[in-house]
Each structure stands twice: as C-alpha cells, then as structure tokens.
mmCIF file of C-alpha atoms in Angstrom:
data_model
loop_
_atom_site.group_PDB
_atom_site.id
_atom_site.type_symbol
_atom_site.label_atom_id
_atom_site.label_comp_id
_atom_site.label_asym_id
_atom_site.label_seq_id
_atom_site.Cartn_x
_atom_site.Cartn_y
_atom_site.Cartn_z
ATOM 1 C CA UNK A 159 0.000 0.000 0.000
ATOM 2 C CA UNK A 160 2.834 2.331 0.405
ATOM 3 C CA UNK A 161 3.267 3.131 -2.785
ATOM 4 C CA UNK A 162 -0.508 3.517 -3.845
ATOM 5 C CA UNK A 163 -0.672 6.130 -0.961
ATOM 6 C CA UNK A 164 2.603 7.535 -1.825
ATOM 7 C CA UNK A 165 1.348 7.554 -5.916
ATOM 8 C CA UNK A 166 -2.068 9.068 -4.597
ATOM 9 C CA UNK A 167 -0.400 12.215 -3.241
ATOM 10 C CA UNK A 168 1.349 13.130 -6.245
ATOM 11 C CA UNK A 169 -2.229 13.344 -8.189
ATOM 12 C CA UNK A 170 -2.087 16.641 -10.256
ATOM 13 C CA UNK A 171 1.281 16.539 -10.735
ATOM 14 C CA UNK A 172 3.487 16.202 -13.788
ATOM 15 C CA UNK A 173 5.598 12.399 -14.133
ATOM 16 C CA UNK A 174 6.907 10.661 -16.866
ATOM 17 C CA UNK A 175 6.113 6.960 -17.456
ATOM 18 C CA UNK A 176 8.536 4.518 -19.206
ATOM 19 C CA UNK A 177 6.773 1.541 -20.557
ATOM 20 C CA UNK A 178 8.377 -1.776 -20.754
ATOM 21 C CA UNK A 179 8.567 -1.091 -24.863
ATOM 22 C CA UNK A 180 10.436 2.198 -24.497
ATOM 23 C CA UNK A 181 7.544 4.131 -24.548
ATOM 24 C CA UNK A 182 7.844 7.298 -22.665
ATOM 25 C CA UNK A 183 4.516 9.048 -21.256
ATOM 26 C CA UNK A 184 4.795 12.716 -20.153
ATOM 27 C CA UNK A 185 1.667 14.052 -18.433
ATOM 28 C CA UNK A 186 -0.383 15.303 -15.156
ATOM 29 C CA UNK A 187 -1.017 12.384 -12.775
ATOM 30 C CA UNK A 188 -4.760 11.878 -12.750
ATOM 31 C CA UNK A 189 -5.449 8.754 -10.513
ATOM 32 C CA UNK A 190 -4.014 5.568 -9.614
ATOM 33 C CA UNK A 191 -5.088 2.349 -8.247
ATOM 34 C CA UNK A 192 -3.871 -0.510 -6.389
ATOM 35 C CA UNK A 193 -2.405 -2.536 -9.129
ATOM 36 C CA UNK A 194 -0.048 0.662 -9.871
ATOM 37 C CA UNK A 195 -2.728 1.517 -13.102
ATOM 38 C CA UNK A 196 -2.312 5.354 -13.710
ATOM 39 C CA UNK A 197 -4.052 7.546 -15.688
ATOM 40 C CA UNK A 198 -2.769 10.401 -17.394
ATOM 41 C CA UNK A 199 -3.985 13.731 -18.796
ATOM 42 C CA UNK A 200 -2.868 16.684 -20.739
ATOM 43 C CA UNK A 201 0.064 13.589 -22.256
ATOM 44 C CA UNK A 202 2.763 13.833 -24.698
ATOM 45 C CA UNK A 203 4.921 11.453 -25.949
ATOM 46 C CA UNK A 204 8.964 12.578 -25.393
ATOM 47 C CA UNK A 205 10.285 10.814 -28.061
ATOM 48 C CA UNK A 206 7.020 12.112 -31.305
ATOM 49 C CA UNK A 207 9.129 11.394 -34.356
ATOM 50 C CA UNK A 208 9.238 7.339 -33.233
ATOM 51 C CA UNK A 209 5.878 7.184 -32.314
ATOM 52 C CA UNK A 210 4.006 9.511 -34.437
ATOM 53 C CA UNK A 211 0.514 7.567 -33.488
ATOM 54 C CA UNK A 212 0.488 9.208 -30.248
ATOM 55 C CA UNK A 213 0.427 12.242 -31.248
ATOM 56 C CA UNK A 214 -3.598 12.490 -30.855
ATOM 57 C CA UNK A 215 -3.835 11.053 -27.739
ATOM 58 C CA UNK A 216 -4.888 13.590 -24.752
ATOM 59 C CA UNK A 217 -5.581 10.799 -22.095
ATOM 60 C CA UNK A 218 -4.859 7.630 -21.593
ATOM 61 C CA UNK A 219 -5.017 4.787 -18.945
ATOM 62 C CA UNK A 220 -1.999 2.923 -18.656
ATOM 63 C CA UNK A 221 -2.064 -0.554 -17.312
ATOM 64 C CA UNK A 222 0.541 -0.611 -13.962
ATOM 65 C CA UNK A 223 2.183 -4.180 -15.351
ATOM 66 C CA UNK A 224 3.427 -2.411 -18.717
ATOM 67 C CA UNK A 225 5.460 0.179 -16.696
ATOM 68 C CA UNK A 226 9.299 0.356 -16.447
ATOM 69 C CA UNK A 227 9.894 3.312 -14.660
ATOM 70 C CA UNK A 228 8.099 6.608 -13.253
ATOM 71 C CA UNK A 229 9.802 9.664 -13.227
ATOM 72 C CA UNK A 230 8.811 12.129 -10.487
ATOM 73 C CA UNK A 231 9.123 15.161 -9.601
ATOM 74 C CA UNK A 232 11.854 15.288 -6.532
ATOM 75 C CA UNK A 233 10.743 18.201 -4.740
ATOM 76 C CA UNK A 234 7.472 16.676 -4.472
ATOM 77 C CA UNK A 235 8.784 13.573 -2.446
ATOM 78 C CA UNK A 236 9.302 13.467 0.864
ATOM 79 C CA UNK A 237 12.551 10.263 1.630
ATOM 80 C CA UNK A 238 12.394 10.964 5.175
ATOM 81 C CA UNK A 239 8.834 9.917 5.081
ATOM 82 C CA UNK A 240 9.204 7.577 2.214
ATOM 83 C CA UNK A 241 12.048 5.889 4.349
ATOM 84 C CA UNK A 242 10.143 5.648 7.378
ATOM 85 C CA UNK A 243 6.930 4.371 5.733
ATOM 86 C CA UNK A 244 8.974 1.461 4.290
ATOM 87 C CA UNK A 245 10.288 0.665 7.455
ATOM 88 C CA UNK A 246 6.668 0.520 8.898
ATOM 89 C CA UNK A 247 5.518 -1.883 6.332
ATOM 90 C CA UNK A 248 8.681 -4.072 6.757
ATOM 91 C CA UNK A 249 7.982 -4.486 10.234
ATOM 92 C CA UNK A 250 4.359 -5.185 9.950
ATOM 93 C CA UNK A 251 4.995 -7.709 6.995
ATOM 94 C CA UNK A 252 7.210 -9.542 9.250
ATOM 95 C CA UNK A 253 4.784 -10.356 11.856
ATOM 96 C CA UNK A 254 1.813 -11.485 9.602
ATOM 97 C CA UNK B 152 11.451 -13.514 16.895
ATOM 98 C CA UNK B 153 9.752 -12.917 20.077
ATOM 99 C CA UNK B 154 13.070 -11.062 22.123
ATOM 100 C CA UNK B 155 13.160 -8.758 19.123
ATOM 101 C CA UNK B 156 9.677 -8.067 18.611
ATOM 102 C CA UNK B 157 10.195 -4.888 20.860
ATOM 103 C CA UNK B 158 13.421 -3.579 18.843
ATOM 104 C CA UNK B 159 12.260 -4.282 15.080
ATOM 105 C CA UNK B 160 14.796 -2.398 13.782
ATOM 106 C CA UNK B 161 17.694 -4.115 15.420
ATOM 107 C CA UNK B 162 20.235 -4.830 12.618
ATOM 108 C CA UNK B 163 20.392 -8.267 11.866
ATOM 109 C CA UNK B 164 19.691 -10.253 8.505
ATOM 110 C CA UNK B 165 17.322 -13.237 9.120
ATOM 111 C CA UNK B 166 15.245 -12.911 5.580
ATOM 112 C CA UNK B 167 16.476 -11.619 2.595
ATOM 113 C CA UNK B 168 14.066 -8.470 2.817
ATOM 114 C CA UNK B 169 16.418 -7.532 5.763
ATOM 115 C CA UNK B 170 18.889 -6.887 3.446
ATOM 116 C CA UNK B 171 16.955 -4.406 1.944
ATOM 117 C CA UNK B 172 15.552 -2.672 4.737
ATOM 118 C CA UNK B 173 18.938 -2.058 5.443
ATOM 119 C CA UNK B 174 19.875 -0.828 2.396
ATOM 120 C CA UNK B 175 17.332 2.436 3.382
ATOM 121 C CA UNK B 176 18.746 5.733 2.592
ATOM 122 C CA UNK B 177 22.018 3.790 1.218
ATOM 123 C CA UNK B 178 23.111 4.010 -2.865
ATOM 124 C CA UNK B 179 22.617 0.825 -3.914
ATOM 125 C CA UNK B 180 23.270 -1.400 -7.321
ATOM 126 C CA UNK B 181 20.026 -2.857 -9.074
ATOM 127 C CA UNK B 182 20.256 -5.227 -11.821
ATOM 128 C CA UNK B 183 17.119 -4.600 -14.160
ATOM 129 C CA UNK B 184 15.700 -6.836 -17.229
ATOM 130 C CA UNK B 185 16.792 -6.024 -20.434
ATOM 131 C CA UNK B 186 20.758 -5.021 -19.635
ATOM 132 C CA UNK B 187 20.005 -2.317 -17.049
ATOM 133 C CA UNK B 188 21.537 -0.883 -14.084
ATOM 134 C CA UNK B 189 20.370 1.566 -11.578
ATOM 135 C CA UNK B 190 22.336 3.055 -8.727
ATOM 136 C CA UNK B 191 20.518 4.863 -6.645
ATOM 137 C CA UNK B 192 19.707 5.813 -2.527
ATOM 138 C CA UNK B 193 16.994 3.834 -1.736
ATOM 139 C CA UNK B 194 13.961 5.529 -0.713
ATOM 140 C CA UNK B 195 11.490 3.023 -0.454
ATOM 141 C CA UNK B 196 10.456 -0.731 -1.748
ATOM 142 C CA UNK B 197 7.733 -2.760 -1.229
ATOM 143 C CA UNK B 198 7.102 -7.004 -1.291
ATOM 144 C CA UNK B 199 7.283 -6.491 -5.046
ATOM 145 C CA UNK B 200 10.641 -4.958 -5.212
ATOM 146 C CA UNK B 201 8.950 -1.634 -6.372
ATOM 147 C CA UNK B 202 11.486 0.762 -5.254
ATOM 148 C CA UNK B 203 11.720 4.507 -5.395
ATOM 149 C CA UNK B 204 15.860 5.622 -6.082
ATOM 150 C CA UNK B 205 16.947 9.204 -5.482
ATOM 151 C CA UNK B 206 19.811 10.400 -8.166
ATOM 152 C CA UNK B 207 19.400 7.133 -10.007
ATOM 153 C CA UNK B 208 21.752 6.753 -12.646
ATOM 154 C CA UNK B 209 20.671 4.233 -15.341
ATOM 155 C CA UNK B 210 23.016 2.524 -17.505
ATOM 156 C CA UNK B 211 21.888 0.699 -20.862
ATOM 157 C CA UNK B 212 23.949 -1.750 -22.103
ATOM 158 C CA UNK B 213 23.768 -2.575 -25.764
ATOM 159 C CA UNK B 214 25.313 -4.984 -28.115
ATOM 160 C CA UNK B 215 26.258 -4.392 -31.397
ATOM 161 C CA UNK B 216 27.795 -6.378 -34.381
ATOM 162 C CA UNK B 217 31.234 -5.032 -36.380
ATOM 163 C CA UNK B 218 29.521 -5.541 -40.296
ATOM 164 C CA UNK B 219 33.127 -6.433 -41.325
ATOM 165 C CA UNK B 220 34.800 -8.011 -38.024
ATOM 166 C CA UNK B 221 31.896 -9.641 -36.370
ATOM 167 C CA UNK B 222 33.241 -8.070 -33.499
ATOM 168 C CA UNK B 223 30.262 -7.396 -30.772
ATOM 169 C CA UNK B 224 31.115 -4.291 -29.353
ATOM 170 C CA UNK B 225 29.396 -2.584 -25.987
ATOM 171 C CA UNK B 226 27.663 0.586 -25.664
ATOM 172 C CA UNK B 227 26.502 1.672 -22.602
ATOM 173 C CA UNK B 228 23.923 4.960 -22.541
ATOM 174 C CA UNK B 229 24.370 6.664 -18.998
ATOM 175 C CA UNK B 230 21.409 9.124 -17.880
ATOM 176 C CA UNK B 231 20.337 10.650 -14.515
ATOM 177 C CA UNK B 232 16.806 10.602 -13.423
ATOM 178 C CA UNK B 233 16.490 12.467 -9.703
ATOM 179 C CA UNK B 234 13.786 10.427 -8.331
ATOM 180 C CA UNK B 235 12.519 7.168 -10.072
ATOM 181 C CA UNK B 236 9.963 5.040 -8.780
ATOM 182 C CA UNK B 237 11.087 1.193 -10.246
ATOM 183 C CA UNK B 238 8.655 -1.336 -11.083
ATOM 184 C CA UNK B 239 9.961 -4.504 -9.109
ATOM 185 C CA UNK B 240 9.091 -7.402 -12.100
ATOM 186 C CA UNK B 241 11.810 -5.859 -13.793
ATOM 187 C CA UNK B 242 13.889 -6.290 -11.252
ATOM 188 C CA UNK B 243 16.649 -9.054 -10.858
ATOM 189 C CA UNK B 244 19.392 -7.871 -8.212
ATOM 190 C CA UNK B 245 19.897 -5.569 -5.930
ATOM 191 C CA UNK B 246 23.098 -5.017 -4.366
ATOM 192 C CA UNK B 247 23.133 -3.033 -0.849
ATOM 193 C CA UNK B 248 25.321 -0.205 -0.300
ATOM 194 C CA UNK B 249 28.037 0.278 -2.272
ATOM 195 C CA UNK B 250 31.582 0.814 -0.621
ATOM 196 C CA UNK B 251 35.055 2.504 -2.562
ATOM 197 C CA UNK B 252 36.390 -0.647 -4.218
ATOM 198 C CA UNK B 253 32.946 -1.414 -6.432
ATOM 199 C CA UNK B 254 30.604 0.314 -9.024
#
C-alpha cells in the first residue's frame, strides 16, 4: 500500500512513465489504483518522431504491469517519510 | 522472533528483505531486465521490489555487431533521473550499499 498512498499524493502533478517497450509518457497524474494503473492527462509522448501515433492522444489509462519506470518530480517527495513508511511496512509484513 | 519483537529495527539479517531494509537511505546497485543498471539511494520498496531511487543513474547496455569483423562491441547509454519510482518485475538484483572498491 505504500506506494498507492505515496502515488495518490502526487495526483495533479506532472511524471513521466517509461513503458516496458520504451515508450515514454509525459503528463499530469490523474489517478491511480492498487495494481499501480495510472491515468494520465494533458500527455505527450517525449520521443514524437518514433511514435508519431500518439500524437492524438490527450488521455490515456496505462495498465501498472506495462510500466518500467516513473519519473517524479523530486521536490514533491518526501525520503524521510518515504524511508520511514517502508520501514513501517517491513515491520508489519514480518509479523503477519 | 519474540526477544526482538520490541526492537524491530535491530540490525540483523534473518530474511532476505532484511537486506533491503537495510539498504534504506544507502546508494545501492540494481540489476534490471533487459541489460540495465540503476544506482541509486533507496527511498522506499515494497514485497514487489517496487522501489523509489533518489539520483538514479541508469546505464543501458547494448550490443552491437562489427559488419566487417563480427566483433560485438558494448555501448553503454548513462542518464540521470532524480527520483525514479522502479517497477519490481523488472527487477533481478539488488546489491546493498556500495563501498570505494565497487561500481
């Protein structure tokens, strides 16, 4: 759950997602779920001239198993609590 | 278990996740699917291996073969990405911190 929480607030801001086929995703994080599933507005592809087809595309839902990477804004993310809410989980996940 | 139930974060290595928990706020080496690297502090991970890295630096690694030699020669493509969340099915390794004599 840490990272759904952790995904849910960075809504409304700007990421870029790497799919698994080198497809990178530039856009305003709309929502997430908890399979990692993200949908994006307001996208546009970084790399146009390779994937010309996307040029249309305002929206899109992307499916959290096809993602390689997110890119996120640093300023935005808090380690200390990241850190400590990883630490949390690990202990809890050791005594189920 | 039970005598260390009240200090959880006592630093020993009983599971493999232990290794990673201690890896926390360290740079550490991740080997990735499809010849990649990351080093990165780690910020957080999950059961999955999701991770977020701070300063990651990816390196691609990608073959190529000499038309006249046959020779395959290695690129690698180095780029820095401050904070990456990682998806963990792509992950196979990770390496806790680094010290002076590796990466």
């Amino acid at each position: 759950m840490l990272f759904y929480s952790f995904f849910k607030s960075l809504v409304g801001k700007d990421v870029v997602v790497e799919l698994k086929n080198d497809l990178s995703i530039h856009g305003t994080l709309h929502s997430v779920d908890q399979f990692l599933n993200i949908k994006l507005t307001d996208i546009s592809v970084t790399d146009p001239d390779r994937y010309p087809h996307m040029l249309s595309v305002k929206n899109c839902f992307i499916r959290g198993s096809v993602v390689r990477y997110i890119q996120l804004p640093a300023d935005e993310c808090d380690t200390q609590l990241l850190q400590d809410t990883a630490r949390k989980e690990a202990s809890q996940n050791k005594k189920k | 278990m039970a005598e260390e139930a009240e200090q959880p974060t006592v630093a020993t290595v009983e599971e493999p996740f232990d290794l990673v928990r201690l890896s926390l706020d360290e740079k550490i080496y991740v080997k990735m699917r499809n010849d990649r690297e990351l080093r990165g502090r780690l910020h957080a991970y999950d059961q999955h291996l999701n991770m977020i890295l701070g300063d990651a630096e990816e390196t691609v690694t990608t073959v190529e073969i000499d038309d006249e030699t046959y020779e395959e020669i290695y690129k690698s493509t180095k780029r820095t990405i401050p904070m990456l969340f990682v998806r963990g099915d792509g992950v196979i390794l990770i390496s806790p911190p680094m010290r002076a004599n590796v990466g």
